[in-house]
Coordinates of C-alpha atoms and ligand atoms in Angstrom, one line a residue:
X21 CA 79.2 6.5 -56.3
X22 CA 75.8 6.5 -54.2
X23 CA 75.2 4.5 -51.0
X24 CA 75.8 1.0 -51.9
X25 CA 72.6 -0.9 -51.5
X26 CA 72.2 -4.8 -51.0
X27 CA 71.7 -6.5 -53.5
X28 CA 68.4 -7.6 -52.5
X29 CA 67.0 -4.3 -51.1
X30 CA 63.4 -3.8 -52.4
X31 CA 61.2 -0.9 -53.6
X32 CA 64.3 0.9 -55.4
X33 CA 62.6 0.7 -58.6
X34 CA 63.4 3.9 -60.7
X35 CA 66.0 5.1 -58.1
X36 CA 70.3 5.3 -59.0
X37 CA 71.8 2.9 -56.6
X38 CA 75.2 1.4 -56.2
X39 CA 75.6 -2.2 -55.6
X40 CA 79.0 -4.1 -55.0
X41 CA 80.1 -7.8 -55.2
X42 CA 81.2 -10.5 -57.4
X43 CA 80.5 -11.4 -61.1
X44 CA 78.1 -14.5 -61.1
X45 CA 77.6 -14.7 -64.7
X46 CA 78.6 -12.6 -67.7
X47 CA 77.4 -13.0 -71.1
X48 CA 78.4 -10.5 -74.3
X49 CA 76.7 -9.7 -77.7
X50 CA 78.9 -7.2 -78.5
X51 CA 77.0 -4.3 -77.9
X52 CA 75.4 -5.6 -75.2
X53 CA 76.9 -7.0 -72.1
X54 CA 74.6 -8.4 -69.4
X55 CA 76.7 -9.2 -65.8
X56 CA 74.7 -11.2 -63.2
X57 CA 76.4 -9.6 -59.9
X58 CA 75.8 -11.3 -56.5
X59 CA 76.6 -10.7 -52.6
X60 CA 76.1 -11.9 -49.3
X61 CA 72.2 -10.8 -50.3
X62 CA 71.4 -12.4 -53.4
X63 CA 72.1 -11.9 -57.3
X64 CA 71.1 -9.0 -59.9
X65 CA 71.6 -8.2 -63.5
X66 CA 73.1 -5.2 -64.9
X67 CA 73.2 -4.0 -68.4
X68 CA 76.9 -2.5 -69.9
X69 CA 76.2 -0.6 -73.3
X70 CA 77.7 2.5 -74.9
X71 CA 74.4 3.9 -74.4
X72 CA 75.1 5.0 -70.8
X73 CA 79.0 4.2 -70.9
X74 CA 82.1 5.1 -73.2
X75 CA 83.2 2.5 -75.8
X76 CA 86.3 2.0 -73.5
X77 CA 84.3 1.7 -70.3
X78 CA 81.8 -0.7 -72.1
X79 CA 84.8 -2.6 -73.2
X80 CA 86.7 -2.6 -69.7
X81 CA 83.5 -4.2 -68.5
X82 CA 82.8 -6.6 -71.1
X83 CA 85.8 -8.1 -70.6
X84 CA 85.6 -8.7 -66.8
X85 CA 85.5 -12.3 -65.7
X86 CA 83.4 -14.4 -63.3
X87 CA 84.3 -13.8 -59.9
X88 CA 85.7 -10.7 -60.9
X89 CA 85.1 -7.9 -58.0
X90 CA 83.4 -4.8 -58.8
X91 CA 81.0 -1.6 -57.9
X92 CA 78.6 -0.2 -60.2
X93 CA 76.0 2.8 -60.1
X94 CA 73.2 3.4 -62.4
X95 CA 69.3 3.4 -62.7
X96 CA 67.7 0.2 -61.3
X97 CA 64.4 -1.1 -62.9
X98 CA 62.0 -3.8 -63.0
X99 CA 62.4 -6.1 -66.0
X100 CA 60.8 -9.3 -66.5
X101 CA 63.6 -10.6 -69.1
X102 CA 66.0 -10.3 -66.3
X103 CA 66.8 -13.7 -64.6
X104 CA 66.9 -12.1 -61.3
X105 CA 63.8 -9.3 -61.8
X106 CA 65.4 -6.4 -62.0
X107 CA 68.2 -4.8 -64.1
X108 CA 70.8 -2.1 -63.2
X109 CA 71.8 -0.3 -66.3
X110 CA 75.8 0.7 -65.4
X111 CA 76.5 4.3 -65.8
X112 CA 79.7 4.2 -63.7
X113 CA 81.7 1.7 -62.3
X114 CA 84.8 0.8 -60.1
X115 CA 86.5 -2.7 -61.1
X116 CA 88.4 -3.9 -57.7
X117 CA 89.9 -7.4 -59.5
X118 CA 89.9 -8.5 -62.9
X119 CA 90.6 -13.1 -62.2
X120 CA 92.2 -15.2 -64.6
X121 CA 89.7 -17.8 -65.1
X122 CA 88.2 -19.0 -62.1
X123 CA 89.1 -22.6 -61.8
X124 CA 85.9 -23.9 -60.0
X125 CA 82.8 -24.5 -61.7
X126 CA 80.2 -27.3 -61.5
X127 CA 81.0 -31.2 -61.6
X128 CA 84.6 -31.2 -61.7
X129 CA 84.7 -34.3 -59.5
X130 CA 84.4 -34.8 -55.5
X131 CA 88.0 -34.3 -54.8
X132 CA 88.9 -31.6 -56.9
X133 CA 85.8 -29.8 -55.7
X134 CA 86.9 -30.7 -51.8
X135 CA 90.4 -29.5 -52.5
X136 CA 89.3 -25.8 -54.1
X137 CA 86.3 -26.0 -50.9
X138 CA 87.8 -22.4 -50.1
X139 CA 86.5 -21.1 -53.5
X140 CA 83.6 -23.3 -54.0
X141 CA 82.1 -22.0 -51.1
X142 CA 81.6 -18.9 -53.0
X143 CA 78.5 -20.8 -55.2
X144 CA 74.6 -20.4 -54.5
X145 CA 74.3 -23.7 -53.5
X146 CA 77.2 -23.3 -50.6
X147 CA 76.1 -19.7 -49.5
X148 CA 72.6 -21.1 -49.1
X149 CA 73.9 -24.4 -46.9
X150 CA 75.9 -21.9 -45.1
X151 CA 72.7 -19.6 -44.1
X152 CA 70.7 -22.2 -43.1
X153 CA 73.9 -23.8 -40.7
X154 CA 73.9 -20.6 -39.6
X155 CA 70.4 -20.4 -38.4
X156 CA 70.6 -23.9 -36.9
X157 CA 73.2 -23.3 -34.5
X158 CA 71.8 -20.1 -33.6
X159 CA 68.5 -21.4 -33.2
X160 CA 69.8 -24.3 -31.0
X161 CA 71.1 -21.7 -28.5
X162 CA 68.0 -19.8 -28.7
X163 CA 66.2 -22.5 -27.7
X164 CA 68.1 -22.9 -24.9
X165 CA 68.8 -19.6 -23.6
X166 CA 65.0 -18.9 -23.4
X167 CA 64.6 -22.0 -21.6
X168 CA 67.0 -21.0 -18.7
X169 CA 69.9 -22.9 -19.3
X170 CA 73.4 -21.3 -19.1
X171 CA 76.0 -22.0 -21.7
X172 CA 79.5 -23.3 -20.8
X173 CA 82.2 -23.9 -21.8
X174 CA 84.1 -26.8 -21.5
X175 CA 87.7 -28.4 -22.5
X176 CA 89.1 -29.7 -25.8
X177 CA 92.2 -31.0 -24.6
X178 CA 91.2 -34.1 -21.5
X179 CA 93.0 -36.8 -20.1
X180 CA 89.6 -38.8 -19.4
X181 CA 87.8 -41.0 -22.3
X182 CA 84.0 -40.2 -22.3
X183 CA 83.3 -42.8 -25.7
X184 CA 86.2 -45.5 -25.4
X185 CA 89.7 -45.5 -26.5
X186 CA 89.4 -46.6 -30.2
X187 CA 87.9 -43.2 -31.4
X188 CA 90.5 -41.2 -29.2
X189 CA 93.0 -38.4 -31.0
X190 CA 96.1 -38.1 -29.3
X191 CA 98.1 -35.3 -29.1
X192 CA 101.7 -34.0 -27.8
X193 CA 101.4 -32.3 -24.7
X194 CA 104.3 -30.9 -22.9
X195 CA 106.3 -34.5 -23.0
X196 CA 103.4 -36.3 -21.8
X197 CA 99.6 -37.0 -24.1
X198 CA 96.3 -35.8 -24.1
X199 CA 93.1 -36.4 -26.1
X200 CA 91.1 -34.5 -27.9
X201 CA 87.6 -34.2 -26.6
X202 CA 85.2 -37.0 -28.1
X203 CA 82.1 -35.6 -25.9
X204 CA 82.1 -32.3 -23.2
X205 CA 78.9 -34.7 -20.6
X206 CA 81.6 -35.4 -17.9
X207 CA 82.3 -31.9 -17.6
X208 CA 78.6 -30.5 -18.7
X209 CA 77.4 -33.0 -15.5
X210 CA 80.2 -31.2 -13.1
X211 CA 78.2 -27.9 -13.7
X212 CA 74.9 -29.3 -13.0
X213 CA 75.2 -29.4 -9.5
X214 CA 75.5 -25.3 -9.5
X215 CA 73.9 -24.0 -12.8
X216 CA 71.3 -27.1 -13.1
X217 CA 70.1 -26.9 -16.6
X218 CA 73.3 -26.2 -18.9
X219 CA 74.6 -26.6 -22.6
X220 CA 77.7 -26.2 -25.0
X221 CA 78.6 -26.3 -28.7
X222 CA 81.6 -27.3 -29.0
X223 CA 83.7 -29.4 -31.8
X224 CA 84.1 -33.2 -30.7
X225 CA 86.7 -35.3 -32.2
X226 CA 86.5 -38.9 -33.1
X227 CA 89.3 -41.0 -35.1
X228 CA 86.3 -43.0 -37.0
X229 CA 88.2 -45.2 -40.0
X230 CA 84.9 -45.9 -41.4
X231 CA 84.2 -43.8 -44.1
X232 CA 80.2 -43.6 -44.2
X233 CA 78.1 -41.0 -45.3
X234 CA 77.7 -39.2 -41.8
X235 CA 80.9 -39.2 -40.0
X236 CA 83.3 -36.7 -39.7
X237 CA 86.9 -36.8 -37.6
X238 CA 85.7 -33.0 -36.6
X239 CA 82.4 -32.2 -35.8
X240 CA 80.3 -29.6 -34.1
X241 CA 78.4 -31.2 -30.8
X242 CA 75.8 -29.8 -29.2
X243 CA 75.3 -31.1 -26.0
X244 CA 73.1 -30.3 -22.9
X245 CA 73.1 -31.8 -19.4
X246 CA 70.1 -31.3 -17.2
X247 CA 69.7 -32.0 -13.0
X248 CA 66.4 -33.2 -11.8
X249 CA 65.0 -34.6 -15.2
X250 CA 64.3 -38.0 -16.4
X251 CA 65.2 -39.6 -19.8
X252 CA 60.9 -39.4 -20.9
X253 CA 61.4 -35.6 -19.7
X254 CA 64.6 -34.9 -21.3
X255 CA 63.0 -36.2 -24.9
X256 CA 59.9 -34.0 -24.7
X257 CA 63.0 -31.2 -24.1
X258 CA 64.7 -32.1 -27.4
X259 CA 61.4 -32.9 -29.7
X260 CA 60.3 -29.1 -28.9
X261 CA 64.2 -28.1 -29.7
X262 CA 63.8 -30.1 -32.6
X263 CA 60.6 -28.5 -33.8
X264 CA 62.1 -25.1 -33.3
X265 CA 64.7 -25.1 -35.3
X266 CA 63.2 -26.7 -38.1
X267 CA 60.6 -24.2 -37.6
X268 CA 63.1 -21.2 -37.8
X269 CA 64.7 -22.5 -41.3
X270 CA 61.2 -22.3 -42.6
X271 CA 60.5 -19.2 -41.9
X272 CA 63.7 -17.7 -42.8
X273 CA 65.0 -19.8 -45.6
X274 CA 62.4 -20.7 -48.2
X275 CA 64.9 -19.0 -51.0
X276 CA 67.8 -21.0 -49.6
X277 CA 65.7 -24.3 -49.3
X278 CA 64.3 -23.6 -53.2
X279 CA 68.1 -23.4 -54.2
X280 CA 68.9 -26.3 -52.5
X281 CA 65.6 -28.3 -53.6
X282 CA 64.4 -29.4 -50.6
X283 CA 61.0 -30.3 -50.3
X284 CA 59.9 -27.6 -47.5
X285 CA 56.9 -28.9 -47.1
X286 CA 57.9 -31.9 -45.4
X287 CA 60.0 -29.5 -42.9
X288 CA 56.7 -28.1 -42.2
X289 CA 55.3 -31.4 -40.8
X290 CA 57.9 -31.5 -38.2
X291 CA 55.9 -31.2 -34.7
X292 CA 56.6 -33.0 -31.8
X293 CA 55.5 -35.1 -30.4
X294 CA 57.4 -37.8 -32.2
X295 CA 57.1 -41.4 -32.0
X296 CA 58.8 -43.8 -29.2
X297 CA 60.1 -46.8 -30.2
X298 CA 61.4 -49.4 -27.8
X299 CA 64.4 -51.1 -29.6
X300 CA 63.1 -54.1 -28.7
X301 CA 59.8 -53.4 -31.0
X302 CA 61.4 -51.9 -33.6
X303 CA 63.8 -55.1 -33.7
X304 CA 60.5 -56.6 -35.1
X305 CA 59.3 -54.3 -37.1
X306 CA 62.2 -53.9 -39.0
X307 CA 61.7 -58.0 -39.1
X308 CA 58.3 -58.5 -40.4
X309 CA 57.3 -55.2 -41.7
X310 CA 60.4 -54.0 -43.6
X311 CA 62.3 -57.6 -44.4
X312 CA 65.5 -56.2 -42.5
X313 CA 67.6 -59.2 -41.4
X314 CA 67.4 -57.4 -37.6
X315 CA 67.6 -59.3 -34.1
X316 CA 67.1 -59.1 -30.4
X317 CA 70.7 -57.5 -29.5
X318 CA 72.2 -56.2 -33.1
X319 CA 73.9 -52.3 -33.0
X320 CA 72.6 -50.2 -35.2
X321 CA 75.3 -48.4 -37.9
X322 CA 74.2 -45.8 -40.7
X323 CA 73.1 -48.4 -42.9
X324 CA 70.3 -50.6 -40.6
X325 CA 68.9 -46.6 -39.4
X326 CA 69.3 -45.9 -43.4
X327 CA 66.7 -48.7 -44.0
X328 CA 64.7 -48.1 -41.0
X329 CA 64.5 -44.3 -41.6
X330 CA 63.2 -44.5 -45.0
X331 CA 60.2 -45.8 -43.5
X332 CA 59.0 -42.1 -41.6
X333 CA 58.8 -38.5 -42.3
X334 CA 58.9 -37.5 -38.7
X335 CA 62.1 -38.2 -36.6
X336 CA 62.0 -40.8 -34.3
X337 CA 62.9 -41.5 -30.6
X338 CA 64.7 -45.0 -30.0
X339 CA 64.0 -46.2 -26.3
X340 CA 65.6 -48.6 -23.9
X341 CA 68.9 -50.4 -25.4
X342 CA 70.1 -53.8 -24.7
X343 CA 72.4 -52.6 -21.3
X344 CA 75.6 -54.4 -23.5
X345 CA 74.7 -52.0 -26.5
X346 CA 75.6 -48.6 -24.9
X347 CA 78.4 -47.7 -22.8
X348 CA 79.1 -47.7 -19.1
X349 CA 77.5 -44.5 -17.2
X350 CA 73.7 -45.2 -18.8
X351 CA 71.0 -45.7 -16.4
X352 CA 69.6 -49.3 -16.5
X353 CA 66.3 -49.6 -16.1
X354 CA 65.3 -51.0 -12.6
X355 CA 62.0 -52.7 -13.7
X356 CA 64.4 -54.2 -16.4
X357 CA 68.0 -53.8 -15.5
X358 CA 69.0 -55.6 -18.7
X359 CA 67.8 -52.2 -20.8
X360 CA 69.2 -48.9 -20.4
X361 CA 66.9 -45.1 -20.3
X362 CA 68.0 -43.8 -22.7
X363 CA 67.1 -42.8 -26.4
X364 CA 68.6 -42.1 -30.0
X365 CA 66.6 -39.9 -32.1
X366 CA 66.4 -40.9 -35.5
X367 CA 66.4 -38.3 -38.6
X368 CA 63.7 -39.5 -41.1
X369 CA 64.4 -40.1 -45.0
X370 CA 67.1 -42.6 -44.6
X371 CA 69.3 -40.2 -42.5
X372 CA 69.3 -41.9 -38.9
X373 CA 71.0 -40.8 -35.5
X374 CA 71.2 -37.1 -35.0
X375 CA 71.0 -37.2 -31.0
X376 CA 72.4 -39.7 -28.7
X377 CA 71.0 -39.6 -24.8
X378 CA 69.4 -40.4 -21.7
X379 CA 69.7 -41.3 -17.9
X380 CA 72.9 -41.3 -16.0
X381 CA 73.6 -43.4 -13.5
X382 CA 73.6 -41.0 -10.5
X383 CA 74.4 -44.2 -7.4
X384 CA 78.1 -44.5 -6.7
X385 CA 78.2 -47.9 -6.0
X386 CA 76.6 -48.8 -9.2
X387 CA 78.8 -46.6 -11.3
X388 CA 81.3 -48.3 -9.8
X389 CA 80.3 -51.4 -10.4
X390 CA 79.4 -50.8 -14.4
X391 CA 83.2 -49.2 -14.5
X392 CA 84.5 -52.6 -13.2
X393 CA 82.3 -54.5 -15.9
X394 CA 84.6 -52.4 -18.2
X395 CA 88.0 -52.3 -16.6
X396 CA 87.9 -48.4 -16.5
X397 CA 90.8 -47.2 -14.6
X398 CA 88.7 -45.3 -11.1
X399 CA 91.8 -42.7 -10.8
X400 CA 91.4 -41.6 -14.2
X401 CA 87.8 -41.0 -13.6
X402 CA 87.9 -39.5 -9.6
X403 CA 86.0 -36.6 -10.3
X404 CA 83.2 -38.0 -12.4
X405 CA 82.9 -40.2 -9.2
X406 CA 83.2 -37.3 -6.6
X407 CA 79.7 -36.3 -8.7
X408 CA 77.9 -39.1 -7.4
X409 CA 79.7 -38.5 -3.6
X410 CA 78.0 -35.2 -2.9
X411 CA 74.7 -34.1 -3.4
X412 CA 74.1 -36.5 -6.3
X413 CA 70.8 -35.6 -7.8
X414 CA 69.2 -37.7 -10.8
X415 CA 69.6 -36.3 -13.9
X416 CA 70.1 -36.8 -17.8
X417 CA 71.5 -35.0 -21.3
X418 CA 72.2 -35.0 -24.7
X419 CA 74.2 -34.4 -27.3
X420 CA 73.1 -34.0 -30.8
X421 CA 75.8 -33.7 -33.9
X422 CA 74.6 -30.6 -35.4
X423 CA 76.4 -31.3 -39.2
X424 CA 74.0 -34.2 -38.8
X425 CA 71.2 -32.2 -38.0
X426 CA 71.9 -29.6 -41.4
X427 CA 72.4 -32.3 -43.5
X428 CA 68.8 -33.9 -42.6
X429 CA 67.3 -30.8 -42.8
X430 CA 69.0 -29.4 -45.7
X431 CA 68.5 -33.1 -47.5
X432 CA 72.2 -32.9 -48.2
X433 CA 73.1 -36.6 -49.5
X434 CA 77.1 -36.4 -47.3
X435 CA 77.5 -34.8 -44.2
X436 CA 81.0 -33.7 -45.8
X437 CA 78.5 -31.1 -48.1
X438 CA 77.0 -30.0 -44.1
X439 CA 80.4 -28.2 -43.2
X440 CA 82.1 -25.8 -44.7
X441 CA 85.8 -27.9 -44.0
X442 CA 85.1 -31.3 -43.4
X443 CA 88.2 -33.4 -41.5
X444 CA 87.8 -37.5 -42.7
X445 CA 90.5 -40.0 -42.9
X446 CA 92.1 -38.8 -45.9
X447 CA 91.2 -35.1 -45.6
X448 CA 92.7 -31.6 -43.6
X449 CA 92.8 -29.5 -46.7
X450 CA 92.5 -26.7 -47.2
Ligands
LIG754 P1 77.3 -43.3 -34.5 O1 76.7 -44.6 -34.0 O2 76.7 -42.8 -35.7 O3 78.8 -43.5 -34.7 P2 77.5 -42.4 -31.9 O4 76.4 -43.3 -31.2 O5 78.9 -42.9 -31.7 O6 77.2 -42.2 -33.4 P3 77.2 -40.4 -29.8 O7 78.4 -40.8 -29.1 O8 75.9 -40.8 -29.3 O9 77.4 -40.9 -31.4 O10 77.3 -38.9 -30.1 C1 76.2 -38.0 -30.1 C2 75.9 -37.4 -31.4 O11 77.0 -36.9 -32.1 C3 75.4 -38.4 -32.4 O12 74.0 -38.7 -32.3 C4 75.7 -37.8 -33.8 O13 74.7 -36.9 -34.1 C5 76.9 -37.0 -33.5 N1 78.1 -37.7 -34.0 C6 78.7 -38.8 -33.4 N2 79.8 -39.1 -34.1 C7 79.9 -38.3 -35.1 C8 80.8 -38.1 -36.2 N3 81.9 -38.9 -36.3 N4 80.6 -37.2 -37.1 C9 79.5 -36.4 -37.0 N5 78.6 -36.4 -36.0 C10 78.8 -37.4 -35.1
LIG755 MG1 74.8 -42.6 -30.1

């Protein structure tokens, strides 16, 4: 055999390569046998015919099977009949495994296809969600590291609710429980104080019984916790984050975004600055100019941002809750202490909240007195409140659900099709 090539290598036209992979599609005339091999690189075609192979040989690979695994040599030329281009005509070959059928192949039904997830992500449509995912959560750290923050790593197993109790996992631990981490800002805050400007991905874990069309019970977070900054500040931080890694799945994946038919040119219109949006305004927009039955003081779940979002192409920043609305350590406003500083940011085309942030309260005595308002237990929380003891500095984060972030960006219609094993109430297989 020669050097094996990708399968996507250019400018071998005329040359013997050898390629290696897994059979895509095979399709026999008899004397003829065309086999559509792929890789981690893309897909070719290759030609089996007695011209360049013994009957046997011809026959051996004639009879091979789709995901069968295989190497092959021969002469690789252009051909514009091939699907893929170009055509490898065999001249020798090595067969690794000959399958029994393959039991996955298209619209076999949402369970059956979540159940063989280990095989289906072998299709084009999986390997080019996986690329892009890929490139996102790269990119995020990019973004970051060039921006001098310091990654870190916080813990999965806590004793300390960051979200509230109802979406807490408990686990065994030792005799005693422990939860399993819903959101790493307590501890990204603890490291401020040293490091300043830090950020983690890390998986969260939320018991959510509602079954909607972007939550998982495992997801990957990506949070970021800066000293010093304010919640306008920390949003022009995340629109530029944003921007670049939409930007980098541009450049690098316009065959991945083809296969997955997304529109890329609407990627291409994402620049910052995007809009800001007090929720107060937009509770009357979504009133007069959309019909939504919206008031003064209603939450907002996936299906109000669905209805909202259809409405823009550009993500959008949500500003200043109602106080009640959000949970205990946001920073009220103090021209308005009955909103908070903080903001959502809103994927556009119906998708909705990708990144939940803002202000922290940074004052001990008012931390206090919001942990009061909701009975939280000050000995389960003492070193969240040593933060605001000594050297307490102003300061605000993040944290952005990056399967939400592919899914948008990718145009993926569940966030269960954004990760490779999704965990949901009814699902931890395989
Ligand atoms: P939602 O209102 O959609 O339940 P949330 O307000 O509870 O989300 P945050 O606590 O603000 O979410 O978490 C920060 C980010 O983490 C969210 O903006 C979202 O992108 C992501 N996220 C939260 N919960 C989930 C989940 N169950 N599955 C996937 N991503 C999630
Ligand atoms: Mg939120």
């Amino acid at each position: 055999m020669s050097h094996i090539v990708e399968i996507s290598t250019d400018s071998l036209d005329g040359k013997e390569v050898s390629v290696r992979g897994w059979v895509y599609r095979i399709r026999s005339s008899g004397k003829l046998t065309f086999i559509v091999l792929r890789d981690s690189t893309g897909i070719i075609q290759m030609l089996s015919s007695t011209r360049s192979l013994s009957e046997e040989q011809h026959k051996e690979l004639s009879a091979l099977t789709i995901e069968s695994s295989l190497e092959a040599t021969g002469i690789l030329h252009k051909d514009q009949r091939a699907t893929t281009g170009y055509e490898i005509e065999i001249k020798n070959f090595k067969v690794y495994q000959r399958n029994d059928n393959f039991p996955v192949s298209k619209d076999l039904g949402e369970e059956f296809m979540l159940d063989n997830r280990h095989l289906w992500l072998r299709s084009r449509e999986f390997t080019a969600m996986m690329k892009v995912r890929s490139t996102v959560f790269n990119a995020f750290a990019d973004f970051y590291n060039r921006n001098g923050y310091y990654q870190v790593q916080p813990p999965i197993m806590v004793s300390t609710a960051t979200e509230g109790g109802s979406t807490l996992f408990k686990v065994p631990f030792f005799g005693e429980e422990v939860s399993l981490s819903q959101s790493s800002q307590f501890y990204l805050e603890t490291f401020i104080f040293s490091l300043e400007k830090v950020y983690t991905i890390s998986p969260s874990f939320r018991a959510e019984k509602s079954r909607t069309f972007r939550h998982l019970t495992e997801y990957w977070h990506a949070e970021a916790e800066v000293a010093w900054i304010h919640n306008d500040e920390m949003m022009e931080i995340e629109e530029r984050m944003i921007e670049y890694i939409v930007g980098q799945v541009v450049k690098h994946h316009e065959e991945e975004l083809k296969i997955l038919g997304r529109d890329i040119e609407l990627l291409r219109k994402i620049k910052a600055p995007f809009p800001r949006i007090r929720y107060s305004k937009l509770m009357e927009m979504a009133k007069k100019e959309w019909g939504l039955d919206l008031k003064y003081g209603d939450d907002l779940g996936a299906d109000e941002e669905r209805a909202i979002t259809v409405h823009f192409d550009k993500p959008v920043f949500v500003t200043h809750f109602p106080t009640e609305l959000k949970t205990f350590y946001h920073l009220p406003d103090p021209e308005n202490p009955s909103e908070i500083l903080c903001h959502d940011l809103l994927a556009p085309e119906g998708y909705g909240e990708i990144i939940g942030g803002g202000e922290r309260i940074w004052d001990l005595a008012q931390l206090e007195k919001r942990m009061e308002e909701y009975n939280l237990p000050k000995d389960d929380y003492y070193w969240y409140l040593d933060l605001r003891k000594y050297g307490s500095v102003p300061h605000s984060g993040f944290g952005l659900g990056l399967d939400r972030l592919c899914m948008w960006i990718m145009k993926l219609s569940n966030i269960k099709e954004a990760i490779p094993y999704p965990r949901t109430v009814r699902r931890t297989r395989p």
